[in-house]
mmCIF file of C-alpha atoms and ligand atoms in Angstrom:
data_model
loop_
_atom_site.group_PDB
_atom_site.id
_atom_site.type_symbol
_atom_site.label_atom_id
_atom_site.label_comp_id
_atom_site.label_asym_id
_atom_site.label_seq_id
_atom_site.Cartn_x
_atom_site.Cartn_y
_atom_site.Cartn_z
ATOM 1 C CA MET A 1019 -25.174 -9.132 -8.087
ATOM 2 C CA ASP A 1020 -21.852 -10.469 -6.343
ATOM 3 C CA LYS A 1021 -21.095 -8.250 -3.080
ATOM 4 C CA TYR A 1022 -17.669 -6.811 -2.003
ATOM 5 C CA ALA A 1023 -16.763 -4.226 0.328
ATOM 6 C CA VAL A 1024 -13.827 -2.457 2.112
ATOM 7 C CA ILE A 1025 -13.542 -2.925 5.897
ATOM 8 C CA GLY A 1026 -11.526 -0.453 7.769
ATOM 9 C CA HIS A 1027 -11.569 2.293 10.530
ATOM 10 C CA PRO A 1028 -12.040 4.781 9.642
ATOM 11 C CA VAL A 1029 -13.142 4.107 5.977
ATOM 12 C CA GLU A 1030 -15.255 6.929 4.933
ATOM 13 C CA HIS A 1031 -12.272 8.607 2.853
ATOM 14 C CA SER A 1032 -11.727 5.181 0.854
ATOM 15 C CA LEU A 1033 -11.861 5.425 -2.996
ATOM 16 C CA SER A 1034 -12.106 1.937 -3.174
ATOM 17 C CA PRO A 1035 -15.752 1.779 -4.218
ATOM 18 C CA LYS A 1036 -15.257 4.308 -7.079
ATOM 19 C CA ILE A 1037 -12.147 2.256 -8.334
ATOM 20 C CA HIS A 1038 -14.036 -0.992 -8.307
ATOM 21 C CA ALA A 1039 -17.155 0.387 -9.780
ATOM 22 C CA ALA A 1040 -14.926 1.649 -12.754
ATOM 23 C CA PHE A 1041 -13.083 -1.918 -12.925
ATOM 24 C CA ALA A 1042 -16.579 -3.803 -12.782
ATOM 25 C CA ALA A 1043 -17.862 -1.470 -15.661
ATOM 26 C CA GLN A 1044 -14.747 -1.736 -18.023
ATOM 27 C CA THR A 1045 -14.806 -5.626 -17.620
ATOM 28 C CA GLU A 1046 -18.425 -5.812 -17.444
ATOM 29 C CA GLN A 1047 -18.675 -7.532 -14.003
ATOM 30 C CA GLN A 1048 -21.883 -7.845 -12.051
ATOM 31 C CA LEU A 1049 -21.042 -6.677 -8.471
ATOM 32 C CA THR A 1050 -21.621 -4.094 -5.785
ATOM 33 C CA TYR A 1051 -18.703 -2.695 -3.728
ATOM 34 C CA LYS A 1052 -19.368 -0.943 -0.522
ATOM 35 C CA LYS A 1053 -17.482 0.697 2.700
ATOM 36 C CA ILE A 1054 -18.017 -0.685 6.107
ATOM 37 C CA GLU A 1055 -16.662 0.902 9.112
ATOM 38 C CA ALA A 1056 -15.923 -1.551 11.802
ATOM 39 C CA PRO A 1057 -15.699 -0.656 15.275
ATOM 40 C CA LEU A 1058 -12.101 -1.021 16.420
ATOM 41 C CA ASP A 1059 -13.123 -3.634 18.947
ATOM 42 C CA ALA A 1060 -15.454 -5.693 16.373
ATOM 43 C CA PHE A 1061 -13.484 -6.417 13.250
ATOM 44 C CA LYS A 1062 -14.091 -10.202 13.407
ATOM 45 C CA SER A 1063 -18.043 -10.030 14.052
ATOM 46 C CA THR A 1064 -18.073 -7.318 11.137
ATOM 47 C CA LEU A 1065 -16.468 -9.213 8.684
ATOM 48 C CA PHE A 1066 -18.147 -12.297 9.673
ATOM 49 C CA HIS A 1067 -21.610 -10.408 9.484
ATOM 50 C CA PHE A 1068 -20.930 -9.227 5.927
ATOM 51 C CA GLN A 1069 -19.887 -12.780 4.975
ATOM 52 C CA ALA A 1070 -23.202 -14.056 6.343
ATOM 53 C CA GLN A 1071 -25.015 -11.609 3.792
ATOM 54 C CA ASP A 1072 -23.566 -13.512 1.082
ATOM 55 C CA GLY A 1073 -20.620 -11.369 0.533
ATOM 56 C CA CYS A 1074 -17.926 -12.911 -1.874
ATOM 57 C CA GLY A 1075 -14.928 -10.998 -0.645
ATOM 58 C CA ALA A 1076 -13.578 -8.072 1.263
ATOM 59 C CA ASN A 1077 -10.893 -5.427 0.982
ATOM 60 C CA ILE A 1078 -9.112 -4.735 4.571
ATOM 61 C CA THR A 1079 -7.542 -1.529 5.477
ATOM 62 C CA LEU A 1080 -6.121 -0.064 8.414
ATOM 63 C CA PRO A 1081 -5.939 -1.047 11.096
ATOM 64 C CA PHE A 1082 -7.175 -4.625 10.492
ATOM 65 C CA LYS A 1083 -4.623 -6.131 7.981
ATOM 66 C CA THR A 1084 -3.099 -8.485 10.647
ATOM 67 C CA GLN A 1085 -6.380 -9.616 12.039
ATOM 68 C CA ALA A 1086 -7.529 -10.327 8.690
ATOM 69 C CA PHE A 1087 -4.455 -12.509 8.093
ATOM 70 C CA GLU A 1088 -4.862 -14.303 11.487
ATOM 71 C CA LEU A 1089 -8.426 -15.257 10.780
ATOM 72 C CA ALA A 1090 -7.847 -16.629 7.109
ATOM 73 C CA HIS A 1091 -8.071 -20.311 6.747
ATOM 74 C CA GLU A 1092 -5.655 -20.057 3.759
ATOM 75 C CA HIS A 1093 -2.931 -17.486 2.672
ATOM 76 C CA SER A 1094 -1.168 -16.786 -0.201
ATOM 77 C CA ASP A 1095 2.578 -17.071 -0.337
ATOM 78 C CA ALA A 1096 2.804 -13.105 -0.480
ATOM 79 C CA ALA A 1097 0.499 -12.853 2.479
ATOM 80 C CA LYS A 1098 2.578 -15.254 4.462
ATOM 81 C CA LYS A 1099 5.703 -13.359 3.846
ATOM 82 C CA VAL A 1100 4.191 -9.876 5.291
ATOM 83 C CA CYS A 1101 1.896 -11.589 7.954
ATOM 84 C CA ALA A 1102 -0.846 -9.242 6.723
ATOM 85 C CA ALA A 1103 -3.896 -9.400 4.434
ATOM 86 C CA ASN A 1104 -5.886 -6.602 2.351
ATOM 87 C CA THR A 1105 -7.697 -9.056 0.070
ATOM 88 C CA LEU A 1106 -10.005 -11.800 1.410
ATOM 89 C CA VAL A 1107 -11.988 -14.296 -0.691
ATOM 90 C CA PHE A 1108 -14.849 -15.609 0.988
ATOM 91 C CA ARG A 1109 -14.934 -19.253 -0.419
ATOM 92 C CA GLU A 1110 -18.420 -21.264 -0.912
ATOM 93 C CA ASP A 1111 -17.215 -23.894 1.900
ATOM 94 C CA GLY A 1112 -17.162 -20.826 4.227
ATOM 95 C CA THR A 1113 -13.595 -20.689 4.376
ATOM 96 C CA ILE A 1114 -11.494 -17.368 3.866
ATOM 97 C CA PHE A 1115 -8.645 -17.049 1.609
ATOM 98 C CA ALA A 1116 -6.219 -14.189 2.417
ATOM 99 C CA ASP A 1117 -3.826 -12.345 -0.052
ATOM 100 C CA THR A 1118 -1.991 -9.331 0.104
ATOM 101 C CA THR A 1119 -1.626 -6.883 -2.928
ATOM 102 C CA ASP A 1120 -0.152 -3.613 -1.686
ATOM 103 C CA GLY A 1121 3.399 -4.714 -2.537
ATOM 104 C CA VAL A 1122 2.616 -5.833 -6.113
ATOM 105 C CA GLY A 1123 0.619 -2.548 -6.432
ATOM 106 C CA LEU A 1124 3.540 -0.425 -5.534
ATOM 107 C CA ILE A 1125 6.184 -2.321 -7.721
ATOM 108 C CA GLN A 1126 3.567 -2.200 -10.511
ATOM 109 C CA ASP A 1127 3.085 1.352 -10.442
ATOM 110 C CA ILE A 1128 6.871 2.495 -10.042
ATOM 111 C CA THR A 1129 8.298 -0.104 -12.615
ATOM 112 C CA HIS A 1130 5.325 -0.319 -15.130
ATOM 113 C CA ASN A 1131 3.431 2.894 -15.023
ATOM 114 C CA HIS A 1132 6.540 4.960 -14.359
ATOM 115 C CA HIS A 1133 9.051 2.803 -16.117
ATOM 116 C CA TYR A 1134 11.642 3.066 -13.369
ATOM 117 C CA SER A 1135 13.656 0.057 -12.414
ATOM 118 C CA LEU A 1136 14.794 -0.591 -8.834
ATOM 119 C CA ARG A 1137 17.608 -2.823 -9.726
ATOM 120 C CA GLN A 1138 21.038 -1.694 -7.876
ATOM 121 C CA LYS A 1139 18.980 1.298 -6.415
ATOM 122 C CA ARG A 1140 19.761 2.854 -3.165
ATOM 123 C CA ILE A 1141 16.221 2.927 -1.431
ATOM 124 C CA LEU A 1142 15.223 4.464 1.866
ATOM 125 C CA VAL A 1143 11.597 3.778 3.073
ATOM 126 C CA LEU A 1144 10.578 6.161 5.797
ATOM 127 C CA GLY A 1145 8.290 4.290 8.649
ATOM 128 C CA ALA A 1146 8.155 0.820 9.727
ATOM 129 C CA GLY A 1147 4.446 0.218 10.304
ATOM 130 C CA GLY A 1148 1.977 -1.994 8.250
ATOM 131 C CA ALA A 1149 2.567 -0.579 4.896
ATOM 132 C CA THR A 1150 6.189 -0.870 5.052
ATOM 133 C CA ARG A 1151 5.952 -4.492 6.158
ATOM 134 C CA SER A 1152 3.639 -5.031 3.312
ATOM 135 C CA ILE A 1153 6.152 -3.652 0.842
ATOM 136 C CA ILE A 1154 9.558 -4.483 1.915
ATOM 137 C CA PRO A 1155 9.790 -8.093 0.464
ATOM 138 C CA PHE A 1156 8.417 -6.767 -2.845
ATOM 139 C CA LEU A 1157 11.103 -4.002 -2.977
ATOM 140 C CA LEU A 1158 13.828 -6.509 -1.982
ATOM 141 C CA GLY A 1159 12.750 -8.781 -4.759
ATOM 142 C CA GLN A 1160 13.654 -5.986 -7.386
ATOM 143 C CA ALA A 1161 17.515 -6.402 -6.487
ATOM 144 C CA PRO A 1162 18.273 -3.111 -4.966
ATOM 145 C CA ALA A 1163 21.517 -2.224 -4.022
ATOM 146 C CA LYS A 1164 20.304 -1.647 -0.634
ATOM 147 C CA LEU A 1165 17.223 -0.720 1.391
ATOM 148 C CA MET A 1166 17.034 1.216 4.641
ATOM 149 C CA ILE A 1167 14.202 1.489 6.707
ATOM 150 C CA ALA A 1168 14.005 4.660 8.820
ATOM 151 C CA ASN A 1169 11.441 5.010 11.367
ATOM 152 C CA ARG A 1170 10.673 7.570 14.329
ATOM 153 C CA THR A 1171 10.690 4.575 16.796
ATOM 154 C CA ALA A 1172 14.261 3.044 15.582
ATOM 155 C CA LYS A 1173 13.701 -0.378 17.450
ATOM 156 C CA LYS A 1174 10.502 -1.029 14.869
ATOM 157 C CA ALA A 1175 12.718 -0.463 11.899
ATOM 158 C CA GLU A 1176 15.401 -2.659 13.186
ATOM 159 C CA GLN A 1177 13.166 -5.491 14.058
ATOM 160 C CA LEU A 1178 11.583 -4.934 10.505
ATOM 161 C CA ALA A 1179 15.057 -5.261 8.868
ATOM 162 C CA ASP A 1180 16.007 -8.345 11.031
ATOM 163 C CA GLU A 1181 12.935 -10.091 9.914
ATOM 164 C CA PHE A 1182 13.204 -9.471 6.182
ATOM 165 C CA ARG A 1183 17.209 -9.928 6.160
ATOM 166 C CA LEU A 1184 17.273 -13.348 4.467
ATOM 167 C CA LEU A 1185 15.656 -11.734 1.527
ATOM 168 C CA GLY A 1186 18.163 -9.184 0.639
ATOM 169 C CA GLU A 1187 20.417 -6.313 2.112
ATOM 170 C CA VAL A 1188 18.229 -4.334 4.404
ATOM 171 C CA SER A 1189 19.116 -2.463 7.572
ATOM 172 C CA GLY A 1190 16.724 -0.540 9.897
ATOM 173 C CA PHE A 1191 17.488 2.717 12.116
ATOM 174 C CA GLY A 1192 16.034 5.802 13.757
ATOM 175 C CA ILE A 1193 14.780 8.588 11.513
ATOM 176 C CA ASP A 1194 16.933 10.899 13.368
ATOM 177 C CA GLN A 1195 20.006 8.814 12.477
ATOM 178 C CA LEU A 1196 19.491 9.414 8.719
ATOM 179 C CA GLU A 1197 23.152 10.022 7.172
ATOM 180 C CA ALA A 1198 22.751 13.146 4.935
ATOM 181 C CA SER A 1199 23.605 11.583 1.357
ATOM 182 C CA PRO A 1200 21.307 11.245 -1.390
ATOM 183 C CA PHE A 1201 19.140 8.114 -2.223
ATOM 184 C CA ASP A 1202 17.932 7.151 -5.632
ATOM 185 C CA LEU A 1203 14.205 6.622 -4.357
ATOM 186 C CA ILE A 1204 12.681 7.561 -1.110
ATOM 187 C CA ILE A 1205 9.431 6.263 -0.060
ATOM 188 C CA ASN A 1206 7.274 7.839 2.529
ATOM 189 C CA ALA A 1207 5.337 4.976 4.378
ATOM 190 C CA THR A 1208 4.872 7.026 7.455
ATOM 191 C CA SER A 1209 1.282 7.781 8.319
ATOM 192 C CA ALA A 1210 2.295 11.709 9.278
ATOM 193 C CA GLY A 1211 0.318 12.919 6.097
ATOM 194 C CA LEU A 1212 -2.667 12.108 7.702
ATOM 195 C CA THR A 1213 -2.158 14.848 10.197
ATOM 196 C CA GLY A 1214 -0.998 17.257 7.665
ATOM 197 C CA THR A 1215 2.532 16.817 9.013
ATOM 198 C CA PHE A 1216 6.022 15.538 7.878
ATOM 199 C CA PRO A 1217 9.262 15.268 10.010
ATOM 200 C CA GLU A 1218 11.936 17.565 9.174
ATOM 201 C CA LEU A 1219 14.855 15.751 7.380
ATOM 202 C CA PRO A 1220 18.280 16.660 5.812
ATOM 203 C CA GLY A 1221 17.599 17.985 2.182
ATOM 204 C CA ALA A 1222 20.838 16.195 1.244
ATOM 205 C CA LEU A 1223 18.763 13.001 1.156
ATOM 206 C CA ILE A 1224 17.732 14.395 -2.594
ATOM 207 C CA SER A 1225 19.669 15.000 -5.398
ATOM 208 C CA SER A 1226 18.652 15.903 -9.011
ATOM 209 C CA THR A 1227 18.007 12.025 -9.698
ATOM 210 C CA THR A 1228 16.139 11.034 -6.561
ATOM 211 C CA TRP A 1229 12.541 9.861 -7.168
ATOM 212 C CA CYS A 1230 10.142 10.600 -4.308
ATOM 213 C CA TYR A 1231 7.073 8.454 -3.852
ATOM 214 C CA ASP A 1232 4.654 8.959 -0.932
ATOM 215 C CA LEU A 1233 2.277 6.192 -0.217
ATOM 216 C CA TYR A 1234 -0.251 8.685 1.023
ATOM 217 C CA TYR A 1235 -2.287 10.811 -1.470
ATOM 218 C CA ALA A 1236 -4.476 13.926 -1.303
ATOM 219 C CA LYS A 1237 -6.143 16.632 -3.232
ATOM 220 C CA ASN A 1238 -2.999 18.781 -2.950
ATOM 221 C CA ALA A 1239 0.742 17.863 -2.829
ATOM 222 C CA THR A 1240 1.451 15.846 0.296
ATOM 223 C CA PRO A 1241 3.513 17.376 2.967
ATOM 224 C CA PHE A 1242 6.460 14.683 2.438
ATOM 225 C CA LEU A 1243 6.181 15.872 -1.396
ATOM 226 C CA GLN A 1244 6.106 19.499 -0.373
ATOM 227 C CA TRP A 1245 9.106 19.147 1.653
ATOM 228 C CA ALA A 1246 10.842 16.906 -1.100
ATOM 229 C CA ALA A 1247 10.062 19.641 -3.798
ATOM 230 C CA GLN A 1248 12.251 22.085 -2.133
ATOM 231 C CA TYR A 1249 15.234 19.942 -3.053
ATOM 232 C CA HIS A 1250 14.162 19.706 -6.673
ATOM 233 C CA PRO A 1251 14.296 15.692 -7.053
ATOM 234 C CA GLU A 1252 13.868 14.323 -10.670
ATOM 235 C CA GLN A 1253 10.324 12.778 -9.673
ATOM 236 C CA CYS A 1254 7.537 13.188 -7.129
ATOM 237 C CA LEU A 1255 4.579 10.722 -6.992
ATOM 238 C CA ASP A 1256 1.927 10.058 -4.869
ATOM 239 C CA GLY A 1257 0.151 7.008 -3.694
ATOM 240 C CA ILE A 1258 -2.875 7.171 -6.465
ATOM 241 C CA GLY A 1259 -1.284 4.878 -8.936
ATOM 242 C CA MET A 1260 -0.396 2.046 -6.082
ATOM 243 C CA LEU A 1261 -3.992 2.484 -4.690
ATOM 244 C CA VAL A 1262 -5.380 1.803 -8.305
ATOM 245 C CA GLU A 1263 -2.796 -1.019 -8.960
ATOM 246 C CA GLN A 1264 -3.310 -2.624 -5.473
ATOM 247 C CA ALA A 1265 -7.022 -2.793 -6.185
ATOM 248 C CA ALA A 1266 -6.521 -4.338 -9.657
ATOM 249 C CA ALA A 1267 -4.435 -6.912 -8.320
ATOM 250 C CA SER A 1268 -7.373 -7.717 -5.768
ATOM 251 C CA PHE A 1269 -10.009 -7.500 -8.368
ATOM 252 C CA TYR A 1270 -8.256 -10.077 -10.465
ATOM 253 C CA VAL A 1271 -8.029 -12.350 -7.276
ATOM 254 C CA TRP A 1272 -11.623 -12.132 -6.772
ATOM 255 C CA ARG A 1273 -12.790 -12.128 -10.550
ATOM 256 C CA GLY A 1274 -9.932 -13.674 -12.557
ATOM 257 C CA VAL A 1275 -9.836 -10.599 -15.040
ATOM 258 C CA TYR A 1276 -7.290 -8.086 -14.696
ATOM 259 C CA PRO A 1277 -8.800 -4.472 -15.564
ATOM 260 C CA ASP A 1278 -6.832 -1.611 -17.381
ATOM 261 C CA THR A 1279 -5.692 0.561 -14.626
ATOM 262 C CA ALA A 1280 -4.529 3.599 -16.671
ATOM 263 C CA PRO A 1281 -7.924 5.306 -17.466
ATOM 264 C CA VAL A 1282 -8.909 4.700 -13.551
ATOM 265 C CA ILE A 1283 -5.599 6.370 -12.334
ATOM 266 C CA ASP A 1284 -6.582 9.015 -14.785
ATOM 267 C CA MET A 1285 -10.038 9.559 -13.701
ATOM 268 C CA LEU A 1286 -8.683 9.803 -10.018
ATOM 269 C CA GLN A 1287 -6.051 12.210 -10.644
ATOM 270 C CA LYS A 1288 -8.468 14.437 -12.914
ATOM 271 C CA GLN A 1289 -10.670 14.518 -9.875
ATOM 272 C CA TYR A 1290 -7.736 15.757 -7.623
ATOM 273 C CA GLU A 1291 -7.027 18.730 -10.211
HETATM 274 P P1 NDP B 1801 0.820 2.695 10.619
HETATM 275 O O1 NDP B 1801 -0.020 3.225 11.361
HETATM 276 O O2 NDP B 1801 0.975 1.151 10.657
HETATM 277 O O3 NDP B 1801 2.614 3.023 10.561
HETATM 278 C C1 NDP B 1801 2.629 4.323 10.741
HETATM 279 C C2 NDP B 1801 3.880 4.731 10.535
HETATM 280 O O4 NDP B 1801 4.288 6.087 10.518
HETATM 281 C C3 NDP B 1801 4.667 4.231 11.909
HETATM 282 O O5 NDP B 1801 5.937 3.983 11.416
HETATM 283 C C4 NDP B 1801 5.037 5.726 12.569
HETATM 284 O O6 NDP B 1801 6.109 5.766 13.376
HETATM 285 C C5 NDP B 1801 5.136 6.837 11.455
HETATM 286 N N1 NDP B 1801 4.607 8.097 11.654
HETATM 287 C C6 NDP B 1801 3.409 8.375 12.233
HETATM 288 N N2 NDP B 1801 3.377 9.747 12.502
HETATM 289 C C7 NDP B 1801 4.473 10.194 12.472
HETATM 290 C C8 NDP B 1801 5.093 11.353 12.260
HETATM 291 N N3 NDP B 1801 4.526 12.345 12.574
HETATM 292 N N4 NDP B 1801 6.637 11.480 12.316
HETATM 293 C C9 NDP B 1801 7.292 10.311 11.812
HETATM 294 N N5 NDP B 1801 6.691 9.148 11.545
HETATM 295 C C10 NDP B 1801 5.355 9.050 11.869
HETATM 296 O O7 NDP B 1801 0.198 3.031 9.130
HETATM 297 P P2 NDP B 1801 0.593 2.252 7.583
HETATM 298 O O8 NDP B 1801 1.827 1.929 7.568
HETATM 299 O O9 NDP B 1801 -0.787 1.356 7.664
HETATM 300 O O10 NDP B 1801 0.200 3.453 6.501
HETATM 301 C C11 NDP B 1801 1.278 4.482 6.415
HETATM 302 C C12 NDP B 1801 0.703 5.370 5.124
HETATM 303 O O11 NDP B 1801 0.905 4.531 3.894
HETATM 304 C C13 NDP B 1801 -0.501 5.993 5.688
HETATM 305 O O12 NDP B 1801 -0.663 7.245 5.022
HETATM 306 C C14 NDP B 1801 -1.516 5.042 4.558
HETATM 307 O O13 NDP B 1801 -2.640 5.832 4.025
HETATM 308 C C15 NDP B 1801 -0.552 4.807 3.260
HETATM 309 N N6 NDP B 1801 -0.941 3.590 2.509
HETATM 310 C C16 NDP B 1801 -1.239 3.874 1.181
HETATM 311 C C17 NDP B 1801 -1.400 2.772 0.465
HETATM 312 C C18 NDP B 1801 -2.060 3.112 -1.268
HETATM 313 O O14 NDP B 1801 -2.486 2.190 -1.799
HETATM 314 N N7 NDP B 1801 -1.447 4.232 -1.519
HETATM 315 C C19 NDP B 1801 -1.488 1.445 0.826
HETATM 316 C C20 NDP B 1801 -1.340 1.422 2.289
HETATM 317 C C21 NDP B 1801 -1.122 2.397 3.124
HETATM 318 P P3 NDP B 1801 6.127 4.962 14.894
HETATM 319 O O15 NDP B 1801 6.549 3.314 14.720
HETATM 320 O O16 NDP B 1801 7.322 5.700 15.568
HETATM 321 O O17 NDP B 1801 4.831 5.052 15.536
#
C-alpha cells in the first residue's frame, strides 16, 4: 500500500483521511492516508520521518505550508507564485516536489460546482493570511473587475496586494476602512471562525445578488455565514467544496487519476446535516 498523510498542528479535526479514502475506493487505488500532528518546532523532522517510513507524499496544513515550500527541491509554477505548498511528492531519488492546490480547489468549487463566473465581478477577500495568499493569484486569473483584500492588520493586506499587483487589479486595506457598498462575491478567509467569532461589518457590503463564501466549514452555519444571512445574499457557501476540490487536485498530483468530487462533497455535507 502506498502511504500518504496530512501533517499539521492541530490536525485532529482534519477530514482529509476520509476524503482520500473515498477517492481511493472510487478509483481503485491502493493507498493509506493518515493524520500526523507535528510539534510546532519539529515540522521538518516529522516530515522526514514519514518520508523515511516509505511515505509517498503528504498534504501540509496550518501552520506549515511556507516551511513545506521552503524545504522542497522543486516547485510547481502555482507553488512558486504563492510561496507555499499544501501537497508534497516524495520522489524515488529522495527529492521532494511541492505544489499548491488550494487556489485551484476554490476556483473549481465556485466556477464548476456552482456555475458562478468571476469575470468582471467585484470581489472582497477578508483576511490576509496563508489561505488568502494561496487564492489571490487564482482569483486574479479569472479576470474580476476588481479584487480587494481587507484585513484586521491593514499592513498585511497592503503588502499582499503589492505582491500580486502585476497579476491584476488588486488593493489591500484595513477591515475597519471598508466602504459600505455591495460586492458581487465576499470570501471569508479569516480564521475567526475557529474561535466561533466574526468581526461586525457593514451590512451594506451585501446586496440581493451577493455571493458569500466561507473558506471555513463547520457542522452548523459558520459565524461569517450567520452574519451574512441577516442581509439576504443570493448564495451562502462554506468551504467543504473547496476542501474536497483541493484534495482531488492533490490526489491527481500523486496518482495521475482525477476522482469524481460530487459524491464526496455530498457525503461530507450529509454528515453535517
Ligand atoms: P492564517 O492564520 O494564516 O490567517 C488568519 C487570518 O485571519 C489573518 O488575516 C488574521 O488577521 C485573520 N483573523 C484571525 N482572527 C480574526 C478575527 N477575530 N477578526 C478578524 N480577522 C481575524 O490562517 P489561514 O489563512 O491559513 O486560514 C484562514 C481560514 O481558511 C481558516 O479558517 C482555515 O480553516 C480556512 N481554510 C480552508 C481551506 C479549505 O479547503 N476550505 C483551505 C485553507 C484554509 P491578522 O493578520 O490581523 O492576524
